[in-house]
Amino acid sequence: MTSSSTDSTVRLAKRLAETLPCSRREAELYIEGGWVSVDGELVEEAGARVGPDQTILLAPDATLEDIPPVTILLHKPAGFSAGLDADGAPALTCLTVDALSQETGRGGQRFLKRHLSGLTLTNALDTKASGLLVFTQDFRVARKLVDEASRVEQEYIVEVAGQIAPDGLALLNHGLPFNGKALAPIKVSWQNETRLRFALKGVQPGQIAHMCRMVGLSVVAMKRLRIGRISMAALPSGQWRYLQEFERF
């Protein structure tokens, strides 16, 4: 780009403020809210540079209201890490900006890039496990699922191999220690000959696999179906959706 062309560009927020007109801060809020397009393409960065011949449009339903925090529900496939990267975005190859932006209509919620920043992963899953993950920007959701985890029931289906001890099912329900402490009573039942259903609160990493080993079983596969009142339902593996306003954990 030549110096003359560089000099002819301005910050998008400045250009929008002059076009509407509005204050520079209002222009930034419109842009960050996903209401502004440049030559037909949505731009969410107030500092983006635009030229004098580019077309800047504000969506007719644009608002200056605060953008509410979002919560993302993901059906994590087995074998994927469930961490957060250095920028606080989900470090899952199945949860990328491109993948999310292709699903902008899911649940009636508009996707914005800012929905991937400042997320809290509330309830981790082992890499080998699959099932429901929750990423949230909402401190209320984080408080309930992290700080009050001992009150929120989670449901797992665990495929096992081996021969269970004669009193194994009773021990799984009540009577096993973990990390040197006795576990509180939980609900464990057979779903079929090789699958157990666990419903428990305050589950710790490695706890279910440890419990199974204590009664002679090894874990073949594990899937989390539900956290509190929110289940994966028909959410396909590797897919996501937003938590809706009416939904509560």
Coordinates of N, CA and C in Angstrom, one line a residue:
M1 N 0.9 -1.2 0.0 CA 0.0 0.0 0.0 C 0.9 1.2 0.0
T2 N 0.6 2.2 -0.9 CA 1.4 3.4 -0.9 C 1.1 4.3 0.2
S3 N 2.1 5.3 0.5 CA 1.8 6.2 1.6 C 0.6 7.0 1.4
S4 N 0.4 7.5 0.1 CA -0.8 8.3 -0.1 C -2.1 7.6 0.2
S5 N -2.2 6.3 -0.2 CA -3.4 5.5 0.1 C -3.5 5.3 1.5
T6 N -2.4 5.1 2.2 CA -2.4 4.9 3.7 C -3.0 6.1 4.4
D7 N -2.5 7.3 3.9 CA -2.9 8.6 4.5 C -4.4 8.8 4.3
S8 N -5.0 8.2 3.2 CA -6.4 8.5 2.9 C -7.3 7.7 3.7
T9 N -6.8 6.7 4.5 CA -7.7 5.8 5.3 C -7.9 6.5 6.7
V10 N -9.0 6.1 7.3 CA -9.3 6.6 8.6 C -9.9 5.4 9.4
R11 N -9.9 5.6 10.7 CA -10.5 4.6 11.6 C -12.0 4.5 11.3
L12 N -12.5 3.3 11.3 CA -13.9 3.1 11.0 C -14.8 3.8 12.0
A13 N -14.4 3.9 13.3 CA -15.2 4.6 14.2 C -15.3 6.1 13.9
K14 N -14.2 6.7 13.4 CA -14.2 8.1 13.1 C -15.1 8.3 11.9
R15 N -15.0 7.5 10.9 CA -15.8 7.6 9.7 C -17.3 7.5 10.0
L16 N -17.6 6.5 10.8 CA -19.0 6.3 11.2 C -19.6 7.4 11.9
A17 N -18.8 7.9 12.9 CA -19.2 9.1 13.7 C -19.5 10.3 12.8
E18 N -18.7 10.5 11.8 CA -18.9 11.6 10.9 C -20.1 11.4 10.0
T19 N -20.4 10.1 9.6 CA -21.4 9.8 8.7 C -22.8 9.9 9.3
L20 N -23.0 9.5 10.5 CA -24.3 9.3 11.1 C -25.1 10.6 11.3
P21 N -24.6 11.6 12.1 CA -23.5 11.7 12.9 C -23.8 11.2 14.3
C22 N -22.7 10.8 15.1 CA -22.9 10.4 16.5 C -21.5 10.6 17.1
S23 N -21.4 10.4 18.4 CA -20.2 10.5 19.1 C -19.2 9.4 18.7
R24 N -17.9 9.6 18.9 CA -17.0 8.5 18.6 C -17.2 7.3 19.4
R25 N -17.6 7.5 20.7 CA -17.8 6.3 21.6 C -19.1 5.6 21.1
E26 N -20.1 6.3 20.7 CA -21.3 5.6 20.2 C -21.0 4.8 18.9
A27 N -20.1 5.4 18.1 CA -19.7 4.7 16.9 C -19.0 3.4 17.2
E28 N -18.1 3.5 18.2 CA -17.4 2.3 18.7 C -18.3 1.2 19.2
L29 N -19.4 1.6 19.9 CA -20.3 0.7 20.4 C -21.1 0.0 19.3
Y30 N -21.5 0.8 18.3 CA -22.2 0.2 17.2 C -21.3 -0.9 16.5
I31 N -20.1 -0.5 16.3 CA -19.2 -1.5 15.6 C -18.9 -2.7 16.4
E32 N -18.6 -2.5 17.7 CA -18.4 -3.7 18.6 C -19.6 -4.6 18.8
G33 N -20.8 -4.0 18.6 CA -22.0 -4.7 18.7 C -22.4 -5.5 17.4
G34 N -21.6 -5.4 16.4 CA -21.8 -6.1 15.2 C -22.9 -5.5 14.3
W35 N -23.0 -4.2 14.4 CA -24.1 -3.5 13.6 C -23.6 -2.8 12.4
V36 N -22.3 -2.9 12.1 CA -21.7 -2.0 11.0 C -21.0 -2.9 10.0
S37 N -21.3 -2.6 8.7 CA -20.7 -3.4 7.6 C -19.9 -2.4 6.7
V38 N -18.8 -2.9 6.1 CA -18.0 -2.2 5.2 C -18.0 -2.9 3.9
D39 N -18.5 -2.3 2.9 CA -18.7 -2.9 1.5 C -19.4 -4.3 1.7
G40 N -20.4 -4.3 2.5 CA -21.2 -5.5 2.7 C -20.7 -6.6 3.6
E41 N -19.5 -6.3 4.2 CA -18.9 -7.3 5.1 C -19.0 -6.7 6.6
L42 N -19.4 -7.6 7.5 CA -19.5 -7.2 8.9 C -18.1 -6.9 9.4
V43 N -17.9 -5.8 10.1 CA -16.6 -5.5 10.7 C -16.9 -5.1 12.2
E44 N -16.1 -5.8 13.1 CA -16.4 -5.6 14.5 C -15.2 -4.9 15.2
E45 N -14.2 -4.4 14.5 CA -13.1 -3.7 15.1 C -13.2 -2.2 14.8
A46 N -13.4 -1.5 15.9 CA -13.5 0.0 15.7 C -12.3 0.6 15.1
G47 N -11.1 0.0 15.3 CA -9.9 0.6 14.7 C -9.6 0.2 13.3
A48 N -10.5 -0.6 12.7 CA -10.2 -1.0 11.3 C -10.1 0.3 10.4
R49 N -9.2 0.2 9.4 CA -9.0 1.3 8.5 C -9.9 1.2 7.3
V50 N -10.5 2.3 6.9 CA -11.4 2.3 5.8 C -11.0 3.5 4.9
G51 N -11.2 3.3 3.6 CA -10.9 4.3 2.6 C -12.1 5.2 2.3
P52 N -11.9 6.3 1.6 CA -13.0 7.2 1.3 C -14.0 6.6 0.3
D53 N -13.7 5.6 -0.5 CA -14.6 5.1 -1.5 C -15.4 3.9 -0.9
Q54 N -15.1 3.4 0.3 CA -15.8 2.3 0.8 C -17.1 2.6 1.4
T55 N -18.1 1.7 1.3 CA -19.4 2.0 1.7 C -19.6 1.5 3.2
I56 N -20.0 2.4 4.0 CA -20.2 2.1 5.5 C -21.7 2.1 5.7
L57 N -22.2 1.0 6.3 CA -23.7 0.9 6.6 C -23.9 0.5 8.0
L58 N -24.9 1.2 8.6 CA -25.3 0.8 10.0 C -26.6 0.0 9.8
A59 N -26.7 -1.1 10.5 CA -27.9 -2.0 10.4 C -29.1 -1.2 10.9
P60 N -30.3 -1.3 10.2 CA -31.5 -0.6 10.6 C -32.0 -0.9 12.0
D61 N -31.6 -2.0 12.5 CA -32.1 -2.4 13.9 C -31.0 -2.2 14.9
A62 N -29.9 -1.4 14.6 CA -28.8 -1.2 15.5 C -29.2 -0.6 16.8
T63 N -28.6 -1.0 17.9 CA -28.9 -0.4 19.2 C -27.6 -0.2 19.9
L64 N -27.6 0.7 20.9 CA -26.5 1.0 21.7 C -26.5 0.3 23.1
E65 N -27.5 -0.6 23.2 CA -27.6 -1.3 24.5 C -26.4 -2.2 24.7
D66 N -26.1 -2.4 25.9 CA -25.0 -3.3 26.2 C -25.2 -4.7 25.7
I67 N -24.1 -5.3 25.2 CA -24.2 -6.7 24.7 C -24.1 -7.6 25.8
P68 N -25.1 -8.4 26.1 CA -25.1 -9.3 27.2 C -24.1 -10.4 27.1
P69 N -23.6 -10.9 28.2 CA -22.6 -12.0 28.1 C -23.3 -13.3 27.6
V70 N -22.6 -14.1 27.0 CA -23.2 -15.4 26.5 C -22.6 -16.6 27.2
T71 N -23.3 -17.7 27.0 CA -22.9 -19.0 27.5 C -23.0 -19.9 26.3
I72 N -21.9 -20.6 26.0 CA -21.9 -21.6 24.9 C -21.9 -23.0 25.4
L73 N -22.8 -23.8 24.9 CA -22.8 -25.2 25.2 C -22.2 -26.0 24.0
L74 N -21.3 -26.9 24.3 CA -20.6 -27.6 23.3 C -20.6 -29.1 23.6
H75 N -20.9 -29.9 22.5 CA -20.8 -31.3 22.6 C -19.4 -31.7 22.3
K76 N -18.5 -31.9 23.2 CA -17.1 -32.1 23.0 C -16.9 -33.6 22.5
P77 N -16.2 -33.8 21.4 CA -15.9 -35.1 21.0 C -14.8 -35.7 21.8
A78 N -14.7 -37.0 21.9 CA -13.7 -37.7 22.6 C -12.4 -37.4 21.9
G79 N -11.3 -37.2 22.6 CA -10.0 -37.0 22.0 C -9.6 -35.5 21.9
F80 N -10.5 -34.6 22.2 CA -10.1 -33.2 22.1 C -9.8 -32.6 23.4
S81 N -8.8 -31.7 23.5 CA -8.5 -31.0 24.7 C -9.6 -30.0 25.0
A82 N -9.8 -29.7 26.3 CA -10.9 -28.8 26.7 C -10.4 -27.6 27.4
G83 N -9.2 -27.1 27.1 CA -8.7 -26.0 27.7 C -9.0 -24.6 27.1
L84 N -8.4 -23.5 27.6 CA -8.6 -22.2 27.0 C -7.2 -21.8 26.6
D85 N -7.1 -21.0 25.5 CA -5.8 -20.6 25.1 C -5.4 -19.3 25.8
A86 N -4.3 -18.7 25.4 CA -3.7 -17.6 26.1 C -4.7 -16.4 26.1
D87 N -5.5 -16.3 25.1 CA -6.5 -15.2 24.9 C -7.8 -15.5 25.6
G88 N -7.9 -16.6 26.2 CA -9.2 -16.9 26.9 C -10.2 -17.6 26.0
A89 N -9.8 -17.9 24.8 CA -10.8 -18.5 23.8 C -10.7 -20.0 24.0
P90 N -11.8 -20.7 23.7 CA -11.7 -22.2 23.8 C -10.7 -22.8 22.9
A91 N -9.8 -23.6 23.4 CA -8.7 -24.3 22.6 C -9.2 -25.6 22.1
L92 N -10.3 -25.6 21.3 CA -10.8 -26.8 20.7 C -10.9 -26.5 19.2
T93 N -10.3 -27.5 18.4 CA -10.3 -27.3 17.0 C -11.7 -27.3 16.4
C94 N -12.7 -27.9 17.2 CA -14.1 -27.9 16.7 C -14.8 -26.7 17.1
L95 N -14.2 -25.8 17.8 CA -14.8 -24.5 18.3 C -14.0 -23.4 17.8
T96 N -14.0 -23.0 16.6 CA -13.2 -21.9 16.0 C -14.1 -20.8 15.6
V97 N -13.5 -19.7 15.3 CA -14.3 -18.5 14.8 C -15.1 -18.9 13.6
D98 N -14.5 -19.6 12.6 CA -15.1 -20.0 11.4 C -16.3 -20.9 11.7
A99 N -16.1 -21.9 12.5 CA -17.1 -22.9 12.8 C -18.3 -22.2 13.5
L100 N -18.0 -21.3 14.4 CA -19.1 -20.7 15.1 C -19.9 -19.7 14.2
S101 N -19.1 -19.0 13.4 CA -19.8 -18.0 12.6 C -20.7 -18.6 11.5
Q102 N -20.5 -19.9 11.2 CA -21.3 -20.6 10.3 C -22.7 -20.9 10.9
E103 N -22.8 -20.8 12.2 CA -24.0 -21.2 13.0 C -24.6 -20.0 13.6
T104 N -24.6 -18.8 12.9 CA -25.0 -17.6 13.5 C -26.5 -17.6 13.9
G105 N -27.3 -18.4 13.2 CA -28.7 -18.4 13.4 C -29.2 -19.4 14.5
R106 N -28.2 -20.1 15.1 CA -28.6 -21.1 16.1 C -29.2 -20.5 17.3
G107 N -30.4 -20.8 17.6 CA -31.1 -20.3 18.8 C -31.5 -18.8 18.7
G108 N -31.4 -18.2 17.5 CA -31.8 -16.8 17.4 C -30.7 -15.8 17.9
Q109 N -29.5 -16.3 18.2 CA -28.5 -15.4 18.7 C -27.5 -15.1 17.6
R110 N -27.2 -13.8 17.5 CA -26.2 -13.4 16.5 C -24.8 -13.7 17.0
F111 N -24.0 -14.3 16.2 CA -22.6 -14.6 16.6 C -21.7 -13.4 16.4
L112 N -21.0 -13.0 17.5 CA -20.0 -12.0 17.4 C -18.6 -12.5 17.9
K113 N -17.5 -12.0 17.3 CA -16.2 -12.5 17.7 C -16.0 -12.3 19.2
R114 N -16.5 -11.3 19.7 CA -16.3 -11.0 21.1 C -16.9 -12.1 22.0
H115 N -17.8 -12.9 21.5 CA -18.3 -14.0 22.2 C -17.3 -15.1 22.6
L116 N -16.1 -15.0 21.9 CA -15.1 -16.0 22.2 C -14.0 -15.4 23.2
S117 N -14.2 -14.2 23.7 CA -13.2 -13.7 24.6 C -13.8 -13.7 26.0
G118 N -12.8 -13.8 27.0 CA -13.2 -13.8 28.4 C -14.1 -14.9 28.8
L119 N -14.0 -16.0 28.2 CA -14.8 -17.2 28.6 C -14.2 -18.0 29.8
T120 N -15.1 -18.5 30.6 CA -14.7 -19.4 31.6 C -15.2 -20.8 31.3
L121 N -14.3 -21.8 31.3 CA -14.6 -23.2 31.2 C -15.0 -23.7 32.6
T122 N -16.3 -24.0 32.7 CA -16.8 -24.2 34.1 C -16.6 -25.6 34.6
N123 N -16.7 -26.6 33.8 CA -16.6 -28.0 34.3 C -15.8 -28.8 33.3
A124 N -14.5 -29.0 33.6 CA -13.6 -29.7 32.7 C -14.0 -31.1 32.4
L125 N -13.6 -31.6 31.3 CA -13.7 -33.1 30.9 C -12.4 -33.6 30.5
D126 N -12.1 -34.8 30.9 CA -10.8 -35.5 30.4 C -10.8 -35.5 28.9
T127 N -9.6 -35.4 28.4 CA -9.5 -35.4 26.9 C -10.2 -36.6 26.3
K128 N -10.1 -37.8 26.9 CA -10.7 -39.0 26.3 C -12.2 -39.0 26.4
A129 N -12.7 -38.2 27.3 CA -14.2 -38.2 27.5 C -14.9 -37.3 26.5
S130 N -16.2 -37.5 26.3 CA -17.0 -36.7 25.4 C -18.1 -36.1 26.2
G131 N -18.9 -35.2 25.6 CA -20.1 -34.8 26.2 C -20.1 -33.3 26.4
L132 N -21.0 -32.8 27.3 CA -21.4 -31.4 27.5 C -20.3 -30.6 28.1
L133 N -19.9 -29.5 27.5 CA -19.0 -28.5 28.0 C -19.7 -27.2 28.1
V134 N -19.4 -26.4 29.1 CA -20.0 -25.1 29.2 C -18.9 -24.0 29.2
F135 N -18.9 -23.1 28.3 CA -18.0 -21.9 28.3 C -18.9 -20.7 28.5
T136 N -18.5 -19.8 29.5 CA -19.4 -18.7 29.8 C -18.7 -17.4 30.0
Q137 N -19.3 -16.3 29.6 CA -18.9 -15.0 30.0 C -19.7 -14.4 31.1
D138 N -20.7 -15.1 31.5 CA -21.6 -14.7 32.6 C -21.2 -15.1 33.9
F139 N -20.8 -14.1 34.8 CA -20.3 -14.4 36.1 C -21.3 -15.2 37.0
R140 N -22.6 -15.0 36.7 CA -23.7 -15.7 37.4 C -23.6 -17.2 37.1
V141 N -23.4 -17.5 35.8 CA -23.3 -18.9 35.4 C -22.0 -19.5 36.0
A142 N -20.9 -18.8 35.9 CA -19.7 -19.3 36.4 C -19.7 -19.5 37.9
R143 N -20.4 -18.6 38.6 CA -20.5 -18.8 40.1 C -21.3 -20.0 40.4
K144 N -22.4 -20.3 39.7 CA -23.2 -21.4 40.0 C -22.5 -22.7 39.7
L145 N -21.8 -22.8 38.6 CA -21.2 -24.1 38.1 C -19.8 -24.3 38.7
V146 N -19.1 -23.2 39.1 CA -17.8 -23.4 39.7 C -17.8 -23.3 41.2
D147 N -18.3 -22.2 41.7 CA -18.2 -21.9 43.1 C -19.3 -22.8 43.9
E148 N -20.4 -23.1 43.2 CA -21.4 -23.9 43.8 C -21.5 -25.3 43.2
A149 N -20.4 -25.8 42.7 CA -20.4 -27.1 42.0 C -20.9 -28.3 42.9
S150 N -20.7 -28.2 44.2 CA -21.1 -29.3 45.1 C -22.6 -29.4 45.1
R151 N -23.4 -28.4 44.6 CA -24.8 -28.4 44.6 C -25.4 -28.8 43.3
V152 N -24.6 -28.8 42.2 CA -25.1 -29.0 40.9 C -24.8 -30.5 40.4
E153 N -25.9 -31.2 40.1 CA -25.8 -32.6 39.7 C -25.3 -32.7 38.3
Q154 N -24.4 -33.6 38.0 CA -24.0 -34.0 36.6 C -24.3 -35.4 36.4
E155 N -24.7 -35.7 35.1 CA -25.0 -37.1 34.7 C -24.0 -37.6 33.6
Y156 N -23.5 -38.8 33.9 CA -22.6 -39.4 32.9 C -23.1 -40.8 32.6
I157 N -22.8 -41.2 31.3 CA -22.9 -42.6 30.9 C -21.5 -43.1 30.7
V158 N -21.1 -44.2 31.4 CA -19.8 -44.7 31.4 C -19.8 -46.1 30.9
E159 N -19.1 -46.4 29.8 CA -19.0 -47.7 29.3 C -17.8 -48.4 30.0
V160 N -18.0 -49.6 30.5 CA -16.9 -50.2 31.3 C -16.6 -51.6 30.8
A161 N -15.5 -52.1 31.2 CA -15.1 -53.5 30.9 C -14.6 -54.1 32.2
G162 N -14.6 -55.5 32.3 CA -14.2 -56.2 33.5 C -15.4 -56.8 34.2
Q163 N -15.0 -57.4 35.3 CA -16.0 -58.1 36.2 C -16.2 -57.3 37.5
I164 N -17.4 -56.7 37.7 CA -17.6 -55.9 38.9 C -17.5 -56.8 40.2
A165 N -17.0 -56.2 41.2 CA -17.0 -57.0 42.5 C -18.4 -57.3 43.0
P166 N -18.5 -58.3 43.8 CA -19.9 -58.7 44.2 C -20.7 -57.6 44.8
D167 N -20.0 -56.8 45.6 CA -20.8 -55.6 46.2 C -20.4 -54.3 45.5
G168 N -20.0 -54.4 44.3 CA -19.4 -53.2 43.6 C -20.4 -52.1 43.4
L169 N -21.7 -52.5 43.0 CA -22.7 -51.4 42.7 C -23.0 -50.7 44.0
A170 N -23.1 -51.4 45.1 CA -23.4 -50.8 46.4 C -22.2 -49.8 46.8
L171 N -21.0 -50.3 46.6 CA -19.9 -49.4 46.9 C -19.8 -48.2 46.0
L172 N -20.2 -48.3 44.8 CA -20.2 -47.1 43.9 C -21.2 -46.1 44.4
N173 N -22.3 -46.6 44.9 CA -23.3 -45.7 45.4 C -22.9 -45.0 46.7
H174 N -22.2 -45.7 47.5 CA -21.8 -45.2 48.8 C -20.8 -46.1 49.4
G175 N -19.6 -45.6 49.7 CA -18.6 -46.4 50.4 C -17.2 -46.4 49.9
L176 N -16.9 -45.6 48.9 CA -15.6 -45.5 48.3 C -14.9 -44.2 48.7
P177 N -13.6 -44.2 48.9 CA -12.8 -43.0 49.1 C -12.2 -42.4 47.8
F178 N -11.9 -41.2 47.8 CA -11.1 -40.6 46.7 C -10.2 -39.5 47.2
N179 N -9.0 -39.5 46.9 CA -8.0 -38.6 47.4 C -8.0 -38.5 48.9
G180 N -8.1 -39.7 49.5 CA -8.0 -39.8 51.0 C -9.3 -39.4 51.7
K181 N -10.4 -39.1 51.0 CA -11.6 -38.7 51.7 C -12.8 -39.6 51.2
A182 N -13.7 -39.8 52.1 CA -14.9 -40.6 51.8 C -15.8 -39.8 50.9
L183 N -16.3 -40.4 49.8 CA -17.2 -39.8 48.9 C -18.6 -39.8 49.5
A184 N -19.3 -38.7 49.2 CA -20.7 -38.6 49.6 C -21.5 -39.6 48.7
P185 N -22.7 -40.1 49.2 CA -23.5 -41.0 48.5 C -23.9 -40.4 47.1
I186 N -23.8 -41.2 46.1 CA -24.2 -40.8 44.7 C -25.2 -41.8 44.1
K187 N -25.6 -41.6 42.9 CA -26.6 -42.5 42.3 C -25.9 -43.2 41.1
V188 N -25.7 -44.5 41.2 CA -25.1 -45.3 40.1 C -26.0 -46.4 39.8
S189 N -26.3 -46.7 38.6 CA -27.1 -47.8 38.2 C -26.7 -48.3 36.8
W190 N -27.0 -49.6 36.5 CA -26.7 -50.2 35.2 C -27.7 -49.7 34.2
Q191 N -27.2 -49.3 33.0 CA -28.0 -49.0 31.9 C -28.2 -50.2 31.0
N192 N -27.2 -51.0 30.9 CA -27.2 -52.3 30.2 C -26.0 -53.1 30.7
E193 N -25.6 -54.1 30.1 CA -24.5 -55.0 30.6 C -23.2 -54.3 30.7
T194 N -23.0 -53.3 29.9 CA -21.6 -52.7 29.9 C -21.6 -51.2 30.2
R195 N -22.8 -50.6 30.5 CA -22.9 -49.2 30.7 C -23.5 -48.8 32.1
L196 N -22.8 -47.9 32.8 CA -23.3 -47.4 34.1 C -23.7 -46.0 33.9
R197 N -24.7 -45.6 34.7 CA -25.2 -44.2 34.7 C -24.7 -43.7 36.1
F198 N -24.0 -42.6 36.1 CA -23.6 -41.9 37.3 C -24.3 -40.6 37.4
A199 N -24.9 -40.2 38.5 CA -25.5 -38.9 38.8 C -24.9 -38.5 40.1
L200 N -24.1 -37.4 40.0 CA -23.3 -37.0 41.2 C -23.0 -35.5 41.1
K201 N -22.7 -35.0 42.3 CA -22.4 -33.6 42.5 C -21.0 -33.4 42.9
G202 N -20.4 -32.2 42.5 CA -19.0 -31.9 42.8 C -18.0 -33.0 42.3
V203 N -18.3 -33.5 41.1 CA -17.3 -34.5 40.6 C -16.0 -33.9 40.4
Q204 N -14.9 -34.7 40.7 CA -13.5 -34.2 40.6 C -12.9 -34.9 39.4
P205 N -11.9 -34.3 38.8 CA -11.2 -35.0 37.7 C -10.6 -36.3 38.1
G206 N -10.9 -37.3 37.3 CA -10.4 -38.7 37.6 C -11.2 -39.5 38.6
Q207 N -12.2 -38.9 39.1 CA -13.0 -39.5 40.2 C -13.7 -40.8 39.7
I208 N -14.4 -40.6 38.6 CA -15.3 -41.8 38.1 C -14.4 -42.9 37.7
A209 N -13.3 -42.7 37.0 CA -12.4 -43.8 36.6 C -11.8 -44.4 37.9
H210 N -11.5 -43.7 38.9 CA -10.9 -44.2 40.1 C -12.0 -45.1 40.8
M211 N -13.2 -44.6 40.8 CA -14.3 -45.4 41.5 C -14.5 -46.7 40.8
C212 N -14.4 -46.7 39.4 CA -14.6 -47.9 38.7 C -13.5 -48.9 39.0
R213 N -12.3 -48.4 39.0 CA -11.1 -49.3 39.3 C -11.3 -50.0 40.7
M214 N -11.8 -49.2 41.6 CA -11.9 -49.7 43.0 C -12.9 -50.9 43.1
V215 N -13.8 -51.1 42.1 CA -14.7 -52.2 42.1 C -14.4 -53.2 40.9
G216 N -13.2 -53.1 40.4 CA -12.8 -54.1 39.4 C -13.1 -53.8 37.9
L217 N -13.5 -52.6 37.7 CA -13.9 -52.2 36.3 C -12.9 -51.2 35.7
S218 N -12.8 -51.2 34.4 CA -12.0 -50.2 33.7 C -12.9 -49.4 32.8
V219 N -12.6 -48.1 32.6 CA -13.5 -47.2 31.8 C -13.0 -47.3 30.4
V220 N -14.0 -47.7 29.5 CA -13.8 -47.7 28.1 C -14.1 -46.4 27.4
A221 N -15.2 -45.8 27.8 CA -15.6 -44.5 27.3 C -16.5 -43.8 28.3
M222 N -16.5 -42.5 28.3 CA -17.3 -41.7 29.2 C -17.9 -40.5 28.5
K223 N -19.2 -40.3 28.8 CA -19.9 -39.1 28.2 C -20.7 -38.4 29.2
R224 N -20.6 -37.1 29.3 CA -21.4 -36.3 30.2 C -22.6 -35.9 29.4
L225 N -23.8 -36.2 29.9 CA -25.1 -35.9 29.3 C -25.7 -34.6 29.8
R226 N -25.4 -34.3 31.1 CA -26.2 -33.2 31.7 C -25.4 -32.5 32.8
I227 N -25.6 -31.2 32.9 CA -25.1 -30.4 34.0 C -26.3 -29.7 34.6
G228 N -26.6 -30.0 35.8 CA -27.8 -29.3 36.4 C -29.0 -29.7 35.5
R229 N -29.8 -28.7 35.1 CA -31.0 -29.0 34.3 C -30.8 -28.9 32.8
I230 N -29.5 -28.6 32.4 CA -29.2 -28.5 31.0 C -28.6 -29.7 30.5
S231 N -29.2 -30.3 29.4 CA -28.6 -31.5 28.8 C -28.2 -31.2 27.4
M232 N -27.4 -32.1 26.8 CA -27.0 -32.0 25.4 C -28.2 -32.2 24.5
A233 N -29.2 -33.0 24.9 CA -30.3 -33.3 24.1 C -29.9 -33.9 22.8
A234 N -30.3 -33.2 21.7 CA -30.0 -33.7 20.3 C -28.8 -33.0 19.7
L235 N -28.0 -32.3 20.5 CA -26.8 -31.6 20.0 C -25.8 -32.6 19.5
P236 N -25.4 -32.6 18.2 CA -24.5 -33.5 17.6 C -23.1 -33.3 18.1
S237 N -22.3 -34.4 18.1 CA -20.9 -34.3 18.5 C -20.2 -33.2 17.7
G238 N -19.4 -32.3 18.4 CA -18.7 -31.3 17.7 C -19.5 -30.0 17.4
Q239 N -20.8 -30.0 17.7 CA -21.6 -28.9 17.5 C -21.9 -28.1 18.8
W240 N -22.4 -26.9 18.6 CA -22.5 -26.0 19.8 C -23.9 -25.3 19.6
R241 N -24.2 -24.6 20.7 CA -25.4 -23.7 20.7 C -25.2 -22.7 21.9
Y242 N -26.0 -21.6 21.8 CA -26.0 -20.7 22.9 C -27.0 -21.1 23.9
L243 N -26.7 -20.9 25.2 CA -27.7 -21.1 26.3 C -28.7 -20.0 26.1
Q244 N -30.0 -20.4 26.1 CA -31.1 -19.4 25.8 C -31.5 -18.7 27.1
E245 N -32.1 -17.5 27.0 CA -32.5 -16.7 28.1 C -33.3 -17.4 29.1
F246 N -34.2 -18.3 28.7 CA -35.1 -19.0 29.6 C -34.5 -20.2 30.2
E247 N -33.3 -20.6 29.8 CA -32.7 -21.8 30.4 C -32.0 -21.5 31.7
R248 N -32.1 -22.4 32.6 CA -31.4 -22.3 33.9 C -30.7 -23.6 34.3
F249 N -29.5 -23.5 34.8 CA -28.8 -24.7 35.3 C -29.4 -25.2 36.6

